[in-house]
């Protein structure tokens, strides 16, 4: 027997043995095959989730019956699939680390922190300008922020402004009273 003919015969035997699997194959395999045939991506995902929930050994407690749950259960056909079980409740201990203090706002990229403040409201205590006419603002908490871009920004001592975190360690100085803002960086 020649080598190509031998390989073709082996391939035919392998295919026929796979096709002749018993009709009562593993229920997990049957369920996976049923999910693979699903054309709608969302329905396929739900099908796989239902398989995962049905095969887990830990069974969560049954949810409380509400009219909304019963109505959605009647409206959703299962087509022989195992019933969908609710996700198990996870008890999480409160995190022991608090978000960084306001005095570290703007310097977090130099330190590692789990939680970061996204926006900080401050009151202006003094205003000055650099030789290049860039705005330098000192706030009531002692932080000093300097304008990094060009543009005019209306600001006065005693006003309440916010500094908001942007992408890639950028920060924006703004005010809730108007929609103007400028890019800033922390000086100290």
XYZ file of C-alpha atoms in Angstrom:
188
model
C 0.000 0.000 0.000
C 1.399 3.437 -0.931
C 1.916 6.128 1.686
C -0.779 8.606 0.421
C -3.318 5.767 0.134
C -2.426 4.558 3.637
C -2.920 8.062 5.123
C -6.254 8.452 3.328
C -7.421 5.119 4.756
C -6.371 6.112 8.274
C -8.175 9.442 7.926
C -11.338 7.718 6.703
C -11.203 5.305 9.664
C -10.756 8.161 12.126
C -13.682 10.111 10.678
C -15.975 7.078 10.640
C -15.102 6.244 14.247
C -15.882 9.800 15.331
C -19.191 9.772 13.472
C -20.209 6.460 14.987
C -20.102 7.677 18.579
C -22.915 6.276 20.662
C -26.156 8.272 20.688
C -25.993 8.560 24.473
C -22.654 10.400 24.550
C -21.565 12.622 27.415
C -24.253 15.227 28.196
C -21.582 17.907 28.431
C -20.424 17.126 24.886
C -24.006 17.214 23.629
C -24.623 20.542 25.301
C -21.398 21.987 23.864
C -22.360 20.821 20.379
C -25.790 22.406 20.791
C -24.192 25.708 21.814
C -21.765 25.613 18.868
C -24.712 25.390 16.474
C -26.247 28.585 17.857
C -25.956 31.367 15.219
C -26.777 34.322 17.485
C -23.659 35.310 19.463
C -25.585 36.393 22.574
C -27.653 33.213 22.648
C -24.474 31.161 22.162
C -22.818 32.934 25.089
C -25.863 32.394 27.299
C -25.863 28.728 26.291
C -22.210 28.327 27.300
C -22.883 30.146 30.584
C -25.757 27.789 31.327
C -23.492 24.809 30.731
C -20.872 26.246 33.077
C -23.451 26.865 35.786
C -24.994 23.421 35.344
C -21.643 21.624 35.634
C -20.390 23.417 38.745
C -20.521 21.330 41.869
C -21.570 24.194 44.148
C -25.255 24.930 43.703
C -26.258 28.438 44.802
C -29.444 29.043 46.738
C -32.587 29.575 44.695
C -33.450 33.248 44.168
C -36.570 34.701 45.715
C -39.510 34.457 43.345
C -40.741 37.747 42.046
C -43.318 38.430 39.334
C -40.539 39.771 37.073
C -38.428 36.595 37.486
C -41.406 34.345 36.764
C -42.399 36.337 33.691
C -38.881 36.222 32.246
C -38.615 32.499 32.983
C -41.860 31.827 31.085
C -40.831 34.014 28.152
C -37.399 32.418 27.615
C -37.504 28.987 25.931
C -34.750 26.594 27.005
C -34.923 24.055 24.121
C -33.749 21.159 26.266
C -30.914 23.089 27.845
C -30.216 22.859 31.552
C -31.964 25.619 33.513
C -29.994 28.766 34.100
C -28.834 29.088 37.672
C -28.084 32.461 39.248
C -24.464 33.379 39.761
C -23.181 32.528 43.240
C -22.989 35.427 45.649
C -19.447 36.451 46.477
C -18.726 37.832 49.917
C -16.005 40.407 49.635
C -14.187 41.807 52.601
C -13.867 45.583 52.627
C -10.564 46.814 51.282
C -8.181 47.840 53.996
C -6.439 50.496 51.907
C -8.116 53.870 51.582
C -7.760 56.019 48.467
C -4.730 58.321 48.496
C -5.134 61.543 50.414
C -5.796 64.827 48.649
C -2.213 65.977 49.227
C -0.994 63.184 46.888
C -3.385 64.127 44.077
C -1.384 64.525 40.871
C 1.659 62.635 42.142
C 0.201 59.098 42.055
C 2.114 58.131 38.925
C 5.269 58.355 41.043
C 3.756 56.011 43.644
C 1.719 52.844 43.404
C -1.823 53.010 44.712
C -4.859 50.749 44.393
C -7.511 53.455 44.437
C -7.156 56.899 42.937
C -9.336 59.981 43.174
C -10.678 60.989 39.753
C -11.714 64.540 40.559
C -10.779 66.945 43.329
C -12.600 70.198 44.210
C -10.383 72.979 45.585
C -10.619 76.677 46.430
C -8.143 79.063 44.790
C -5.863 80.839 47.289
C -3.473 82.628 44.888
C -2.915 83.141 41.172
C 0.288 84.010 39.330
C 1.677 83.768 35.817
C 4.944 82.391 34.452
C 7.195 84.443 32.123
C 5.480 82.633 29.246
C 2.056 83.743 30.525
C 1.153 80.276 31.792
C -1.304 80.241 34.663
C 0.038 79.082 38.047
C -2.652 78.407 40.650
C -2.134 77.658 44.337
C -5.081 76.091 46.134
C -6.177 76.157 49.773
C -4.708 72.686 50.444
C -1.197 73.855 49.470
C -1.090 72.259 46.019
C 0.292 74.297 43.127
C -0.773 73.533 39.563
C 0.671 75.036 36.367
C -0.946 75.390 32.949
C 0.648 73.153 30.302
C -1.164 74.292 27.173
C -2.029 77.622 25.695
C -5.262 79.470 26.137
C -7.035 81.833 28.463
C -8.842 80.536 31.513
C -10.965 82.854 33.680
C -10.121 82.303 37.353
C -10.217 84.385 40.529
C -9.062 83.985 44.127
C -11.730 82.385 46.324
C -13.461 80.517 43.494
C -14.044 76.776 43.703
C -12.547 74.796 40.793
C -11.907 71.135 40.107
C -8.938 69.205 38.858
C -9.993 66.150 36.907
C -7.849 63.183 35.937
C -7.493 62.554 32.211
C -5.791 59.868 30.192
C -2.068 59.115 30.371
C -1.471 61.026 33.622
C -2.957 64.253 32.302
C -5.059 66.625 34.405
C -7.622 69.280 33.565
C -8.504 72.399 35.563
C -12.154 73.325 35.217
C -15.158 74.933 36.834
C -18.779 73.777 37.148
C -20.041 77.287 36.310
C -18.702 77.249 32.731
C -17.498 74.706 30.215
C -13.962 76.092 29.839
C -10.977 74.053 30.997
C -7.205 73.887 30.549
C -4.577 71.192 30.873
C -2.442 71.476 33.997
C 0.333 69.628 35.799
C 1.159 69.583 39.469
C 4.232 71.607 40.458
C 4.643 70.425 44.067
